[in-house]
XYZ file of C-alpha atoms in Angstrom:
532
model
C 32.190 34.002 -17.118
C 30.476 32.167 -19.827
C 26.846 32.120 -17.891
C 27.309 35.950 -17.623
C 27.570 36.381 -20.836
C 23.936 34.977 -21.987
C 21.593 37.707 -22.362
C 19.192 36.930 -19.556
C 22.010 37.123 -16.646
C 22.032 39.927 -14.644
C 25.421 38.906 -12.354
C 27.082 35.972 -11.635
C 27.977 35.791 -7.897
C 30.395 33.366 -5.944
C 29.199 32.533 -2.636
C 31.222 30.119 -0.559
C 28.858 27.198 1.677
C 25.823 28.539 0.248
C 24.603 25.648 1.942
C 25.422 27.659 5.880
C 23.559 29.979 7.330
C 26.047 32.764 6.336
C 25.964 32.046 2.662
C 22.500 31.389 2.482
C 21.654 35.180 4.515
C 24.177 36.432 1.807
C 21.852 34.788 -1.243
C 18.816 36.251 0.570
C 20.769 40.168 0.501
C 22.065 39.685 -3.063
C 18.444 38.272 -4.053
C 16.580 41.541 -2.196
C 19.542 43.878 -3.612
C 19.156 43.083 -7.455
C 15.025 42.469 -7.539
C 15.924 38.861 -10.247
C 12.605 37.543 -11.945
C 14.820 34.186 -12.097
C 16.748 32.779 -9.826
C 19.310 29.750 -10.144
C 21.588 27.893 -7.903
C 24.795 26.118 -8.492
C 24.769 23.832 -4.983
C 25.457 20.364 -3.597
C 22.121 18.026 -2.612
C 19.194 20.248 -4.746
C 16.512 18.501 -2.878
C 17.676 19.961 0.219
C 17.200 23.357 -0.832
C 13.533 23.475 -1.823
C 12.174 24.618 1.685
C 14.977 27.771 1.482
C 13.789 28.400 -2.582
C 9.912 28.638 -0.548
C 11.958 30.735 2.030
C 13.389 32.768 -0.283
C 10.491 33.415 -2.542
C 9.080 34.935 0.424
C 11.101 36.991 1.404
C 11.810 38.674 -2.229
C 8.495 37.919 -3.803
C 9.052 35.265 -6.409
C 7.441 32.067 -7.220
C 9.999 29.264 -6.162
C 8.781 27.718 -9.979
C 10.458 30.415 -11.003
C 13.566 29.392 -8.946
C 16.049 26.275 -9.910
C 18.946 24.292 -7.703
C 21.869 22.728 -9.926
C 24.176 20.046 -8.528
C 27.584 20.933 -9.510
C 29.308 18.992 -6.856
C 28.660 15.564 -7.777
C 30.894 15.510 -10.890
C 33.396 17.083 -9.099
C 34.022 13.809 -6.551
C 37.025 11.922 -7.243
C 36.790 9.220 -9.988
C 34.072 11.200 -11.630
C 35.473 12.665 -14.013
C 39.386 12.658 -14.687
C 39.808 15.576 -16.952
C 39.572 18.496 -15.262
C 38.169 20.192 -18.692
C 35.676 17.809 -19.152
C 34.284 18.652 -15.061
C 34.126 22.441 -15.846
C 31.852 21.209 -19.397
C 29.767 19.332 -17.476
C 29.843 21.852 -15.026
C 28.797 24.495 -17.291
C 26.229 22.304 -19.826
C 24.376 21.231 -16.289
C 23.664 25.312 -15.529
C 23.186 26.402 -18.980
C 20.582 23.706 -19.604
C 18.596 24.878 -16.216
C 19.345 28.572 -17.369
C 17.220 27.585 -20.745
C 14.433 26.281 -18.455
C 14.065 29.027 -16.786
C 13.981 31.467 -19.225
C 11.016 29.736 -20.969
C 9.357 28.956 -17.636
C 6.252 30.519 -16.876
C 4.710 31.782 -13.502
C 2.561 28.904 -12.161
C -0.398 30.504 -11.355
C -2.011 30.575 -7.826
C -2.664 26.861 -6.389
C -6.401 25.318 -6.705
C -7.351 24.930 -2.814
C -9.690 22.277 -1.483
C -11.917 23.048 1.579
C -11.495 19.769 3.703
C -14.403 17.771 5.040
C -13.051 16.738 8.295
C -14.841 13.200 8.074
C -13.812 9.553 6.928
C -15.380 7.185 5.215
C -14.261 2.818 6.428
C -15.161 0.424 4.280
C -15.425 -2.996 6.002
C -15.737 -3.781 9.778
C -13.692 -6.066 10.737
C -10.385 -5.434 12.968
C -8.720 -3.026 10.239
C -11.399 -1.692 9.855
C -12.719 -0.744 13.678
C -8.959 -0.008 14.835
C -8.784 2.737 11.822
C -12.241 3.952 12.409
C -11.034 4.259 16.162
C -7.912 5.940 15.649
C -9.855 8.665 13.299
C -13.059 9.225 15.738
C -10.494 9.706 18.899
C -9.378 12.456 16.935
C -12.532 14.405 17.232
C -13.934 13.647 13.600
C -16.680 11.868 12.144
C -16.145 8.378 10.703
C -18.864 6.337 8.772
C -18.376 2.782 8.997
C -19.690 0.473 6.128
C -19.914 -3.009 6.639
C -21.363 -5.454 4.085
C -22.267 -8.086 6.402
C -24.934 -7.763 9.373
C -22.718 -7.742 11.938
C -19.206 -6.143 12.625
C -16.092 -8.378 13.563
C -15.419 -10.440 10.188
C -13.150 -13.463 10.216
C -11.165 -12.395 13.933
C -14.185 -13.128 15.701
C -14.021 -16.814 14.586
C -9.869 -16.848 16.238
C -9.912 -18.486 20.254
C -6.929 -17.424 20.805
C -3.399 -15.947 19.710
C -0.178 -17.897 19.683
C 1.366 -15.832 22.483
C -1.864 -16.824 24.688
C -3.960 -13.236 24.096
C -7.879 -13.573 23.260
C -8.685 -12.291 20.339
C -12.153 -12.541 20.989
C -12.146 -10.725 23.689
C -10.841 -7.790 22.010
C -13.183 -8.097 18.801
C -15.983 -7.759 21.662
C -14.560 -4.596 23.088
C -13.987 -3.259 19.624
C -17.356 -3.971 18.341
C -18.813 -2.148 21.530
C -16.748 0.455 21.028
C -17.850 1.141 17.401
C -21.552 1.346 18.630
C -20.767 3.587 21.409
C -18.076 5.941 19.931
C -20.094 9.813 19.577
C -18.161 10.514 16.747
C -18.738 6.603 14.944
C -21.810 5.867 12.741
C -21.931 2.377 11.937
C -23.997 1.182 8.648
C -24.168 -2.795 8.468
C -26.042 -4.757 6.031
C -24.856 -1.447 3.509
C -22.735 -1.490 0.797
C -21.048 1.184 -0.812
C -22.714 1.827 -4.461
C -21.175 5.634 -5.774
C -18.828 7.118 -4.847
C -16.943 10.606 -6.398
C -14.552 13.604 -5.444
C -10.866 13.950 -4.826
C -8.358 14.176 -1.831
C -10.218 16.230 0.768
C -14.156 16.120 -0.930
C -15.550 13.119 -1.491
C -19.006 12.016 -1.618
C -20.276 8.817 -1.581
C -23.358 6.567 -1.097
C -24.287 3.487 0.437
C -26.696 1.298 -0.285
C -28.614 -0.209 3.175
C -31.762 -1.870 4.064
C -33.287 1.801 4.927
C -32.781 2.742 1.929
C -29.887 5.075 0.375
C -27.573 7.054 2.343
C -24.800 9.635 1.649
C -21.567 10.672 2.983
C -19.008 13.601 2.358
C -15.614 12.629 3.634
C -12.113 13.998 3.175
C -10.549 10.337 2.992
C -11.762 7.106 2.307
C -10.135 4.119 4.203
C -10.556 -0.169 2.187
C -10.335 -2.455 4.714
C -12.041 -4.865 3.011
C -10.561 -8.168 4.897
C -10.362 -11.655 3.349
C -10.851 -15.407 4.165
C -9.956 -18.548 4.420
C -8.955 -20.268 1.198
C -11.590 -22.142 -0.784
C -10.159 -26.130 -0.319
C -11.805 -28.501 -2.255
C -9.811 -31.364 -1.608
C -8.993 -34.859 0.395
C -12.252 -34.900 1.486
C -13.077 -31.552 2.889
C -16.840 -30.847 3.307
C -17.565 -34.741 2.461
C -15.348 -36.739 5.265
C -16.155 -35.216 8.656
C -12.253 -36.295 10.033
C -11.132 -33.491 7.600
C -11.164 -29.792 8.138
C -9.575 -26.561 7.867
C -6.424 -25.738 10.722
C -9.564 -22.459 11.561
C -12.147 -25.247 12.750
C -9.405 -27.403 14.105
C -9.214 -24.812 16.345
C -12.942 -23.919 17.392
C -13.723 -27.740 17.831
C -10.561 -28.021 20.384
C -11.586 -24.744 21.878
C -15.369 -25.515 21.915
C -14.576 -29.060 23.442
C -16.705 -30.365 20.196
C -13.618 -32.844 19.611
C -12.430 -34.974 22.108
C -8.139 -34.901 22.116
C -8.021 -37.311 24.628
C -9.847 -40.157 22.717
C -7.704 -39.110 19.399
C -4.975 -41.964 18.197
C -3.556 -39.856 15.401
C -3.932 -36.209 14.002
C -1.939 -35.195 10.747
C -1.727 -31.857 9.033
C -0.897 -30.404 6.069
C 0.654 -26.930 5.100
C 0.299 -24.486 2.054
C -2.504 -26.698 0.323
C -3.469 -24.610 -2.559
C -1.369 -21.716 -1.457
C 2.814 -21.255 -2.855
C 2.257 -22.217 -6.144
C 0.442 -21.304 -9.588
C -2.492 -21.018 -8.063
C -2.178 -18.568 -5.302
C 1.486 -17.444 -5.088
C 2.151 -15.828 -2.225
C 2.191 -16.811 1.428
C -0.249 -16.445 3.802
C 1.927 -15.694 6.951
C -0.757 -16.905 9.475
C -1.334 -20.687 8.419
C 1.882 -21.929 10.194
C 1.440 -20.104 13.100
C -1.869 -21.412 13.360
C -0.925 -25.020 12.535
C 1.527 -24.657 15.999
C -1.105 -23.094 17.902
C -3.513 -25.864 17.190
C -0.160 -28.530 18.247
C 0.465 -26.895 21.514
C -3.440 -26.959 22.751
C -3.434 -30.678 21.171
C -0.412 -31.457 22.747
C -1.702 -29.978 26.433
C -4.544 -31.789 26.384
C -3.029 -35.117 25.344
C 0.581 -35.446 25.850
C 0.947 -38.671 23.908
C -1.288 -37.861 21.198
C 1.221 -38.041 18.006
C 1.219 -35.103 15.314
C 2.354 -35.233 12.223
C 2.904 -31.908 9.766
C 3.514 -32.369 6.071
C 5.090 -29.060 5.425
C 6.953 -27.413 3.032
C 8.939 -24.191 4.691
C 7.990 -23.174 8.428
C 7.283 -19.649 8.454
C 6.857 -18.535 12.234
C 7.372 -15.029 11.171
C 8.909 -12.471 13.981
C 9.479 -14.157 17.199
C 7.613 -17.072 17.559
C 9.924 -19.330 16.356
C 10.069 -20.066 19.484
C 6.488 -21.954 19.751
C 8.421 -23.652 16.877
C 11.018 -25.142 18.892
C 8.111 -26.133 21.567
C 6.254 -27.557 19.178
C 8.625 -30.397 18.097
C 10.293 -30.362 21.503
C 6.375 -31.610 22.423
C 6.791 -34.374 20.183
C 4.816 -33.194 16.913
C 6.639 -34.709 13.896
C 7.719 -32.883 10.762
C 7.782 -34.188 7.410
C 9.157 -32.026 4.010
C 7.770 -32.318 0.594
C 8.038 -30.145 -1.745
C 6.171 -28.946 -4.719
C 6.223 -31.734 -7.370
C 5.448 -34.398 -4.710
C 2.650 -33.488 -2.574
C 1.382 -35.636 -0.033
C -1.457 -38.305 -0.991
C -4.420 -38.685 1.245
C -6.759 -41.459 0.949
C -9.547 -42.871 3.317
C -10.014 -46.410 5.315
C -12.978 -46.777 6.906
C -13.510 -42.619 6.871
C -9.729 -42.782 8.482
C -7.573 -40.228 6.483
C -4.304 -41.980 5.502
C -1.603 -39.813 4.255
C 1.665 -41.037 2.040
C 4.345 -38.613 1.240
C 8.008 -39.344 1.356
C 10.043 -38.242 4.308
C 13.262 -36.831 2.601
C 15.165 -37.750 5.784
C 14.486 -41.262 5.538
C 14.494 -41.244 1.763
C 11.283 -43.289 1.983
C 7.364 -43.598 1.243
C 5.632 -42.759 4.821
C 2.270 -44.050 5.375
C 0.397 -42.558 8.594
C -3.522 -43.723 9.608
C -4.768 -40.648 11.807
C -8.565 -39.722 12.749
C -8.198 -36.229 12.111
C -6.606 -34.489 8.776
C -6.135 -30.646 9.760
C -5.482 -28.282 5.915
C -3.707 -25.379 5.730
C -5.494 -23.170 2.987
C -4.248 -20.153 3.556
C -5.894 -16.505 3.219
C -7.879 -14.632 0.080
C -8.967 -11.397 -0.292
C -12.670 -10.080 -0.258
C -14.125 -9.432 -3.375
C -13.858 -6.358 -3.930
C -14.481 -5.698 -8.254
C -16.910 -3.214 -7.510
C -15.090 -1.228 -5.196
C -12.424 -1.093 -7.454
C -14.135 0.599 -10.006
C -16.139 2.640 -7.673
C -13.216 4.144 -6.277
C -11.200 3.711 -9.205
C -8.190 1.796 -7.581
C -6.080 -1.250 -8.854
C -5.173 -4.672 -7.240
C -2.326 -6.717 -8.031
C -2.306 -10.056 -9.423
C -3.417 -11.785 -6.253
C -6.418 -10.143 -6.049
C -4.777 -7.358 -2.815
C -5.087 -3.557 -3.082
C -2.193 -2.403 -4.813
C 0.005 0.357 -3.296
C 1.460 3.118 -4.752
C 4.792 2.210 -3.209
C 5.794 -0.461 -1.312
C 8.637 0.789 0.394
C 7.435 4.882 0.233
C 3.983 4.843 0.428
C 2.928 1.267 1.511
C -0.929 2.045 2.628
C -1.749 4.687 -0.183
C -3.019 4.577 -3.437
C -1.590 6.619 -6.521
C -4.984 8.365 -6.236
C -4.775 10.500 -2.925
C -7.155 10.516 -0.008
C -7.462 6.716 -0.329
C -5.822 4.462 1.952
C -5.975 0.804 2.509
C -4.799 -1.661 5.029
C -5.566 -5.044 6.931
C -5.933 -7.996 4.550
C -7.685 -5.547 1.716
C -3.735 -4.924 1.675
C -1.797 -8.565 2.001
C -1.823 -11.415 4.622
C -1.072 -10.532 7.576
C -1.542 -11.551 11.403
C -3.483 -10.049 14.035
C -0.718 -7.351 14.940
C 0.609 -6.102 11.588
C -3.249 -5.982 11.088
C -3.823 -3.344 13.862
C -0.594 -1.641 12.811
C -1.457 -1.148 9.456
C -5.038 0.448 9.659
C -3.399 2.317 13.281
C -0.521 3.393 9.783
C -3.493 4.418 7.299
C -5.367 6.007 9.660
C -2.541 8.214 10.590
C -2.201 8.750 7.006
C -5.280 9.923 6.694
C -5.431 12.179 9.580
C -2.935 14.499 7.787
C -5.617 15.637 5.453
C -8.044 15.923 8.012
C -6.280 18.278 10.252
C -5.632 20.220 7.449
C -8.365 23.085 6.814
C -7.590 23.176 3.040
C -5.635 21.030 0.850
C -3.566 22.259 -2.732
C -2.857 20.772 -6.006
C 0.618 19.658 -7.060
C 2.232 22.895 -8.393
C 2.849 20.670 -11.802
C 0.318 19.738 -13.201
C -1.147 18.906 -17.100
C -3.094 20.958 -19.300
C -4.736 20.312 -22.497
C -4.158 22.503 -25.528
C -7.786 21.863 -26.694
C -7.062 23.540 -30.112
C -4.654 20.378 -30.960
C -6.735 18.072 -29.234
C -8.704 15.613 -31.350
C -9.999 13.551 -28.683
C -8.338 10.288 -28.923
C -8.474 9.607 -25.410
C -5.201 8.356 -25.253
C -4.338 10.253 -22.324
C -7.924 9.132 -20.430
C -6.622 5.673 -20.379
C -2.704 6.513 -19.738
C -3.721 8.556 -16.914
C -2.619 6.577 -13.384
C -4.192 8.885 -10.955
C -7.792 9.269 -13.049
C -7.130 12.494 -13.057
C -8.582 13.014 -16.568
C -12.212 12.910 -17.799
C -13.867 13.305 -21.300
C -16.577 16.059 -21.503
C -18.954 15.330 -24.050
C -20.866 18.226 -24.175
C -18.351 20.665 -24.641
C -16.169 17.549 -26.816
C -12.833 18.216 -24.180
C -10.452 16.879 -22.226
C -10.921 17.957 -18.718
C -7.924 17.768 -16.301
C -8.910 17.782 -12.176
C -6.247 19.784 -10.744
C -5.989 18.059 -7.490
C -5.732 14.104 -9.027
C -3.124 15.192 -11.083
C 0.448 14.563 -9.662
C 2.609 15.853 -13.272
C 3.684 12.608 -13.806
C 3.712 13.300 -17.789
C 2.347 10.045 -18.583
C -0.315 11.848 -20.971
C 2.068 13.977 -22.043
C 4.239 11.132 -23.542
C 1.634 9.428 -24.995
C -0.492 12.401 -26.665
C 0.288 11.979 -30.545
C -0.360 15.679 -31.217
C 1.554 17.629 -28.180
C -2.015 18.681 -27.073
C -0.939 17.861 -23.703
C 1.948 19.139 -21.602
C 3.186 20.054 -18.038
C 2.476 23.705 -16.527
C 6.479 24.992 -16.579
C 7.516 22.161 -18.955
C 6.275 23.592 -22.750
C 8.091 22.757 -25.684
C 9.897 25.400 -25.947
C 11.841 25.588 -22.979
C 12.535 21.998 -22.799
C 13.911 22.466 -26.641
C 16.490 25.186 -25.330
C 17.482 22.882 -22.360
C 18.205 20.454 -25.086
C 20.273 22.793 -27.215
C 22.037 23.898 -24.218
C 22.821 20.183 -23.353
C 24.097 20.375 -27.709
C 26.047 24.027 -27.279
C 29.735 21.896 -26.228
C 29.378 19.207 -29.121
């Protein structure tokens, strides 16, 4: 009775389960019968009821900005709210305040459409990048593929074999040929890209090759940049040939370049330079390589003893198992932690490792012929493509997301994806399945024709604008330029997402949301005021 009484309601209606069928046909008649320029809702779960506002603008010829849902429900539940009195405030402050909204709101005006080029740009050839470049051409559209060095494959070509037995090789091969053969694939190595502009669904960009410059227009843009093995400049690496990375470890064995059978002794020695200041995280691959190397030790020389200075066994997924065959084989495993690191030291070019074996609560001192290092994975340098496409990393030097748990392979800015170990360390599977993920992220731009802007968006009031550039920088989609001939801010429609970051940060309300002025947010507040 109270909401009918404000000037701008025309009738107050009670509809029981607005949320059926039957009470939503009955909003639809009431809606078509009475011809409202402003609609609002009093309902349970708002979010489900923004496909039937689309619906229902439709039908009756309203924007759904001009449209609003209210949850009234929620204070309602049991333990809420005991006074009853206090509910029906609550209930009332919620609708007035989204009545005050949409009085002030204006109609958004028709959305900025993109024309879609139905191409995609890779950058990087190696397994991310060929499986997402893959997944895109066997769609029917054109995919360039940018590689930086002069051949395609990157560090998976240098793997013999997989811990479950598969050749990776083998598969690298096929993938490469693939690439070269693929009608819908061109394949640019030796090229970097060097420009590159244009939002979700128009981009252009241009790469730098030995035949000079070339350019591209793409609807998305895929990083799969890859990484590499650690940098290790310790215990002898590179100076004693009896020490090497767990990576050669395995060509040598592989190769037949080291002889197992003639070995008295081979010691290894997990997350050097990796889980601590230096390089945080963990690399997910090194201890699953460190058993793979055991087991092919181990079948070639059944007696040969192993020791591994580790400090946590991560067999991620299900190969603990190799774990379990790996000491049941014989290898021995010896803890440290952190703050008392193994020592190595050399006799006669002999490594000889001392560490203290927590279960014996003792020094250890083992003489082997071959120290094996666990060093873990980096990413690719990539500085320049982040500020040619104008994307972040996070503190370990990986493409950062825009949400981990949401949106784990985009970026805030859209039409740019990322995936592989551009993204984080992964293996040889969550590899595939991430750039088979981005790719099919991408592919829902390309099958679109056209592409629209967020319906809220920023706009600049340039009269109050003095050009501080405050919003430039606060901006985290880019979606804001400085144009110094005409001496304005310039907003691009489609980067924007209405976030209100510039909006908050603008010291002279030059900047504010389409449908969220002053004004109207001002009444919301002194309807939220009206019961106090």
């Amino acid at each position: 009775a109270r909401l009918a009484r404000n000037h701008s309601v025309a009738e107050v209606v009670s509809i029981d389960s607005a949320c059926t069928g039957e009470g939503w046909v009955r909003i639809k008649e009431l809606a078509a019968e009475t011809k409202p320029n402003r609609v609002l809702i009093g309902a349970c779960m708002p979010y489900a009821y923004i496909p039937k506002l689309k619906e229902l603008g439709r039908a009756i010829g309203l924007s759904p900005t001009l449209m609003d849902v209210v949850d009234i429900y929620t204070p309602t539940f049991p333990g809420q709210i005991e006074d009853s009195s206090a509910v029906a405030r609550q209930v009332y402050t919620s609708l007035a305040m989204a009545l005050a909204r949409l009085e002030g709101r204006d109609p958004i005006p028709p959305p900025v459409t993109v024309n879609v080029a139905r191409s995609a740009l890779v950058v990087g050839g190696g397994l991310a990048g060929m499986t997402a470049a893959a997944a895109i051409a066997d769609h029917g559209y054109e995919v360039c593929l940018v590689e930086e060095q002069g051949e395609l494959g990157g560090g998976a070509m240098r793997l013999t074999s997989t811990l479950e037995g598969n050749d990776p090789k083998r598969l690298m091969e096929d993938l490469v040929e693939q690439m070269h053969k693929h009608p819908n694939i061109r394949v640019l190595t030796d090229a970097r890209v060097a420009f590159s502009r244009g939002t979700a669904g128009k981009f252009m960009s241009a790469m730098a090759t030995d035949d000079g410059p070339r350019t591209f227009e793409h609807g998305v843009t895929i990083l799969a940049t890859g990484g590499s093995e650690g940098p290790v400049y310790d215990f002898g690496l590179r100076v004693q040939k009896t020490v090497m990375t767990q990576l050669e470890l395995e060509e040598r064995i592989a190769s037949g370049a080291l002889e197992v059978g003639r070995l008295s002794g081979v010691a290894m020695i997990q997350c050097w330079r990796s889980r601590d200041e230096e390089r945080a995280y963990c690399s997910r691959v090194c201890c699953s390589q460190a058993i793979k190397n055991i087991l092919a030790l181990k079948e070639r020389n059944p007696d040969l003893p192993v020791y591994v200075f580790y400090r946590d066994i991560m067999t991620y997924g299900f190969k603990e198992q190799y774990y379990t065959q790996a000491r049941k084989a014989g290898a021995i495993f010896i803890r440290y932690d952190l703050g008392d690191k193994p020592q190595v030291s050399f006799e006669h070019d002999k490594p000889v490792i001392t560490a203290r074996d927590p279960v014996l609560n003792r020094q250890v001192r083992v003489k082997v012929d071959i120290l094996a290092l666990s060093s873990g994975l980096v990413p690719g340098e990539v500085e320049d493509i982040k500020e040619i496409f104008g994307v972040p990393t996070n503190v370990d030097g990986f493409f950062q997301e825009a949400e981990s748990k949401w949106r784990p392979l985009d970026f805030l800015k859209q039409g740019i994806y990322t995936c592989g170990l551009a993204h984080s360390p992964m293996d040889l599977r969550e590899t595939i399945a991430s750039a088979q993920a981005a790719a099919s992220r991408a592919l829902r731009i390309l099958n679109a024709e056209t592409i629209q802007r967020e319906s809220v968006v920023a706009e600049v009031r340039h009269s109050l604008c003095s050009l501080c550039q405050r919003c430039v920088s606060a901006c985290p989609y880019g979606a804001r330029t400085v144009n110094m001939e005409e001496e304005r801010i310039e907003v691009d429609e489609i980067l924007c997402q209405g976030c209100g970051s510039c909006a908050a940060v603008c010291p002279n309300s030059a900047t504010v949301l389409r449908g969220f002025h002053d004004a109207p947010m001002m009444a919301a507040i002194d309807a939220a005021l009206e019961e106090l």
